[in-house]
CSV table of C-alpha atoms in Angstrom, one decimal:
chain,number,residue,atom,x,y,z
A,211,LEU,CA,0.0,6.6,-19.9
A,212,VAL,CA,0.2,2.8,-18.5
A,213,ALA,CA,-3.7,2.4,-19.3
A,214,ALA,CA,-3.3,4.1,-22.6
A,215,ALA,CA,-0.5,1.7,-23.8
A,216,LYS,CA,-2.4,-1.2,-22.4
A,217,LEU,CA,1.2,-2.2,-20.2
A,218,GLN,CA,0.7,-5.2,-18.1
A,219,THR,CA,1.5,-4.6,-14.2
A,220,PRO,CA,3.2,-4.8,-12.0
A,221,LEU,CA,6.1,-2.8,-13.7
A,222,VAL,CA,9.7,-2.6,-12.9
A,223,LEU,CA,10.0,1.4,-13.0
A,224,VAL,CA,13.5,3.1,-14.0
A,225,GLY,CA,13.9,6.8,-13.2
A,226,HIS,CA,16.9,8.5,-13.9
A,227,SER,CA,17.9,11.8,-11.9
A,228,LEU,CA,14.7,13.9,-11.7
A,229,GLY,CA,13.0,10.7,-13.4
A,230,SER,CA,13.9,8.8,-10.1
A,231,ASN,CA,11.3,11.2,-8.4
A,232,ILE,CA,8.8,10.7,-10.7
A,233,VAL,CA,8.9,7.1,-10.5
A,234,ARG,CA,9.0,6.7,-6.7
A,235,ALA,CA,6.3,9.5,-6.6
A,236,TYR,CA,3.9,7.0,-9.2
A,237,ALA,CA,5.2,4.0,-6.8
A,238,ARG,CA,3.3,5.7,-3.6
A,239,GLN,CA,0.4,6.3,-5.6
A,240,HIS,CA,-0.2,3.0,-7.5
A,241,PRO,CA,2.0,0.5,-5.5
A,242,GLN,CA,0.0,-2.5,-6.6
A,243,ALA,CA,1.1,-1.4,-10.1
A,244,VAL,CA,4.9,-1.6,-9.4
A,245,ARG,CA,7.5,-4.6,-9.3
A,246,ALA,CA,10.4,-2.9,-8.4
A,247,LEU,CA,12.4,0.8,-8.8
A,248,VAL,CA,15.6,1.4,-10.3
A,249,LEU,CA,16.7,4.7,-9.4
A,250,VAL,CA,19.6,5.4,-11.7
A,251,ASP,CA,21.8,8.1,-9.7
A,252,PRO,CA,18.9,10.0,-7.8
A,253,PRO,CA,20.4,13.7,-7.2
A,254,GLU,CA,21.2,14.8,-3.5
A,255,GLN,CA,17.9,16.0,-1.6
A,256,GLY,CA,17.8,18.6,1.4
A,257,ALA,CA,21.3,19.9,0.6
A,258,ASP,CA,20.0,24.0,1.4
A,259,ALA,CA,20.6,22.9,4.9
A,260,LEU,CA,24.1,22.4,4.8
A,261,LEU,CA,25.1,25.0,2.2
A,262,PRO,CA,27.1,28.2,3.3
A,263,GLN,CA,24.9,31.2,2.7
A,264,ALA,CA,26.8,32.8,0.7
A,265,TRP,CA,26.5,29.9,-1.9
A,266,LYS,CA,22.9,29.3,-1.3
A,267,ALA,CA,22.3,33.5,-2.0
A,268,GLN,CA,24.6,33.1,-5.3
A,269,GLY,CA,22.4,30.1,-6.6
A,270,GLU,CA,19.3,32.1,-5.8
A,271,ALA,CA,20.9,35.2,-8.4
A,272,GLY,CA,22.0,32.7,-10.9
A,273,ARG,CA,18.3,31.3,-10.8
A,274,THR,CA,17.3,34.8,-11.2
A,275,GLN,CA,19.2,35.2,-14.3
A,276,ARG,CA,18.5,31.9,-16.2
A,277,ASN,CA,15.0,32.7,-15.9
A,278,ALA,CA,14.9,35.6,-17.0
A,279,PHE,CA,16.8,34.3,-20.2
A,280,LEU,CA,13.9,31.7,-20.2
A,281,ASP,CA,11.6,34.2,-20.0
A,282,ALA,CA,13.1,36.2,-23.1
A,283,CYS,CA,13.3,32.3,-25.3
A,284,LEU,CA,9.7,32.4,-24.2
A,285,LYS,CA,8.8,36.0,-25.7
A,286,ALA,CA,10.9,35.4,-28.8
A,287,ALA,CA,8.9,32.0,-29.3
A,288,GLU,CA,5.9,33.5,-28.9
A,289,ALA,CA,6.6,36.4,-31.2
A,290,GLY,CA,7.5,33.7,-34.0
A,291,ALA,CA,11.4,35.4,-34.3
A,292,LEU,CA,13.0,32.4,-32.2
A,293,ASP,CA,14.0,30.9,-35.5
A,294,LYS,CA,15.9,34.2,-36.4
A,295,ALA,CA,17.2,35.3,-32.9
A,296,GLU,CA,20.6,37.1,-32.3
A,297,GLY,CA,23.2,38.0,-30.0
A,298,PRO,CA,22.3,36.2,-26.6
A,299,LEU,CA,19.0,35.2,-28.0
A,300,SER,CA,20.9,32.6,-30.4
A,301,SER,CA,21.7,30.3,-27.6
A,302,CYS,CA,18.0,29.6,-26.7
A,303,LEU,CA,18.8,27.3,-29.9
A,304,ARG,CA,21.8,26.0,-29.6
A,305,ALA,CA,23.6,23.3,-31.6
A,306,PRO,CA,22.5,19.8,-30.9
A,307,PRO,CA,25.2,17.1,-29.1
A,308,PRO,CA,27.1,15.0,-31.5
A,309,TRP,CA,25.2,11.7,-29.7
A,310,GLN,CA,21.9,12.8,-31.0
A,311,SER,CA,20.5,11.7,-34.1
A,312,ALA,CA,19.6,14.5,-37.1
A,313,ALA,CA,15.8,13.0,-36.4
A,314,VAL,CA,15.7,13.6,-33.1
A,315,ALA,CA,17.8,17.1,-33.3
A,316,THR,CA,15.2,18.2,-36.2
A,317,ALA,CA,12.3,17.5,-33.6
A,318,THR,CA,13.9,19.3,-30.6
A,319,ARG,CA,14.3,22.3,-33.0
A,320,ALA,CA,10.8,22.1,-34.1
A,321,TYR,CA,9.6,22.1,-30.3
A,322,LYS,CA,11.5,24.9,-29.0
A,323,LEU,CA,10.3,26.9,-31.5
A,324,LYS,CA,7.1,26.7,-29.6
A,325,PRO,CA,6.0,28.5,-26.8
A,326,ALA,CA,5.0,25.7,-24.6
A,327,TYR,CA,8.1,24.3,-24.6
A,328,TRP,CA,9.6,27.2,-22.5
A,329,ARG,CA,6.9,27.4,-20.3
A,330,THR,CA,7.3,23.6,-19.5
A,331,LEU,CA,10.8,23.5,-19.0
A,332,ARG,CA,10.5,27.0,-17.0
A,333,SER,CA,8.0,25.1,-14.8
A,334,GLU,CA,10.3,21.9,-14.4
A,335,LEU,CA,12.9,24.0,-13.4
A,336,ASP,CA,11.2,26.0,-10.8
A,337,ALA,CA,9.7,22.6,-9.3
A,338,ASN,CA,13.3,21.2,-9.3
A,339,THR,CA,14.3,23.8,-7.0
A,340,ALA,CA,11.3,22.8,-4.5
A,341,ILE,CA,11.8,19.1,-4.9
A,342,PHE,CA,15.3,19.4,-4.5
A,343,ALA,CA,16.1,21.6,-1.7
A,344,ALA,CA,13.8,19.1,1.1
A,345,PRO,CA,15.3,15.4,2.0
A,346,VAL,CA,13.7,12.3,1.2
A,347,PRO,CA,10.6,12.1,3.5
A,348,ALA,CA,11.1,10.5,6.5
A,349,ASP,CA,7.8,8.3,6.2
A,350,GLU,CA,8.7,7.4,2.6
A,351,SER,CA,8.3,3.6,2.5
A,352,HIS,CA,7.9,1.2,-0.4
A,353,GLY,CA,7.0,-2.0,1.6
A,354,ASP,CA,8.6,-4.7,0.1
A,355,THR,CA,9.2,-3.6,-3.4
A,356,PRO,CA,12.7,-3.7,-4.3
A,357,VAL,CA,14.2,-0.6,-4.5
A,358,VAL,CA,17.8,-0.5,-6.2
A,359,VAL,CA,20.1,2.9,-6.3
A,360,LEU,CA,22.6,3.0,-8.6
A,361,ALA,CA,25.7,5.4,-8.0
A,362,ALA,CA,27.6,7.1,-9.9
A,363,PRO,CA,31.2,8.4,-7.7
A,364,ALA,CA,30.1,11.5,-6.5
A,365,ARG,CA,31.9,14.4,-8.7
A,366,PHE,CA,31.7,18.1,-7.7
A,367,ASP,CA,34.1,19.5,-9.9
A,368,GLY,CA,34.6,23.8,-9.8
A,369,VAL,CA,32.7,24.1,-6.4
A,370,PRO,CA,34.4,25.3,-2.8
A,371,GLU,CA,35.5,22.8,-0.7
A,372,GLU,CA,32.9,23.5,2.2
A,373,VAL,CA,30.3,23.1,-0.6
A,374,ALA,CA,31.3,19.6,-2.4
A,375,LYS,CA,31.8,18.5,1.2
A,376,ALA,CA,28.0,19.5,2.3
A,377,MET,CA,26.6,18.5,-1.4
A,378,GLY,CA,28.5,15.2,-0.8
A,379,GLU,CA,27.1,14.5,2.8
A,380,ALA,CA,23.8,15.3,1.5
A,381,ARG,CA,23.9,12.9,-1.6
A,382,GLU,CA,24.9,9.6,1.0
A,383,GLN,CA,22.3,10.9,3.1
A,384,THR,CA,20.2,10.8,-0.1
A,385,ARG,CA,21.4,7.3,-1.5
A,386,ALA,CA,20.8,6.0,2.6
A,387,ARG,CA,17.1,7.1,2.7
A,388,LEU,CA,16.1,5.8,-0.5
A,389,VAL,CA,17.4,2.3,0.2
A,390,ALA,CA,15.9,2.6,3.5
A,391,THR,CA,12.3,3.5,1.8
A,392,SER,CA,12.1,-0.1,1.3
A,393,ARG,CA,12.7,-3.6,3.3
A,394,ASN,CA,14.5,-5.0,-0.4
A,395,GLY,CA,16.4,-1.8,-1.3
A,396,ARG,CA,20.0,-1.9,-1.8
A,397,ARG,CA,22.6,0.2,-3.3
A,398,VAL,CA,25.0,-0.5,-6.4
A,399,ASP,CA,28.1,1.8,-7.1
A,400,VAL,CA,28.8,2.1,-10.4
A,401,ALA,CA,32.6,2.4,-10.6
A,402,ASP,CA,33.6,5.2,-13.8
A,403,THR,CA,30.5,6.6,-14.8
A,404,THR,CA,29.2,9.9,-14.6
A,405,HIS,CA,25.8,11.3,-13.4
A,406,GLU,CA,24.8,9.9,-16.9
A,407,ILE,CA,24.9,5.6,-15.8
A,408,GLN,CA,23.0,5.4,-18.3
A,409,LEU,CA,24.5,6.3,-21.1
A,410,ASP,CA,28.2,5.3,-19.2
A,411,ALA,CA,27.3,1.7,-18.3
A,412,PRO,CA,23.7,0.6,-19.9
A,413,GLN,CA,24.7,-2.7,-18.5
A,414,ALA,CA,24.5,-2.1,-15.2
A,415,VAL,CA,20.6,-0.6,-15.8
A,416,ALA,CA,20.4,-3.5,-17.5
A,417,LYS,CA,21.5,-5.7,-15.1
A,418,ALA,CA,19.4,-3.9,-12.0
A,419,VAL,CA,16.1,-4.4,-14.0
A,420,GLY,CA,17.2,-7.9,-14.9
A,421,GLU,CA,17.5,-8.9,-10.9
A,422,VAL,CA,14.1,-7.6,-9.9
A,423,LEU,CA,12.2,-8.9,-12.8
């Protein structure tokens, strides 16, 4: 993509959530092409080792149910019947969020009618489970490449206290390890934001990018 777009390197790569894992992987494979990394609220990694067994079993059951739903959406898309789906399958094409433009909403709906969308989504979610189950690798290093970790306040609404504690510990460990991957790593706490820092405080992301240029 970088070559096809004829982008001048090195680049400042910004990754939100799972995107933080993607830009980290790119930086490890192409260190000379990366000037800096801005990681926007990277999720906790390695929480599985800290979570109660009952909660992990509940999570596995939830993933099984989710995959069954995704497989049903895929089957309907393959049959060309998804746009006329009723009952539970009508949720496959849920209404777009209010902030989404009409053009994007139309394009998204058209994509969701294609089987490839559901195969890709299933593959991504399954990969996420594996990616986030393991902690940040102890040997991950970005040398002198600046790494900025933008952190939203930790919130774990609606989960038991012991689960929230485990997830909080994993999140703090993740952020600390990511900062430690660079000799020029630092953490920036962004107050009054959710996981969607780029929407709640875009100026914080822009500032982080400007400071590493």
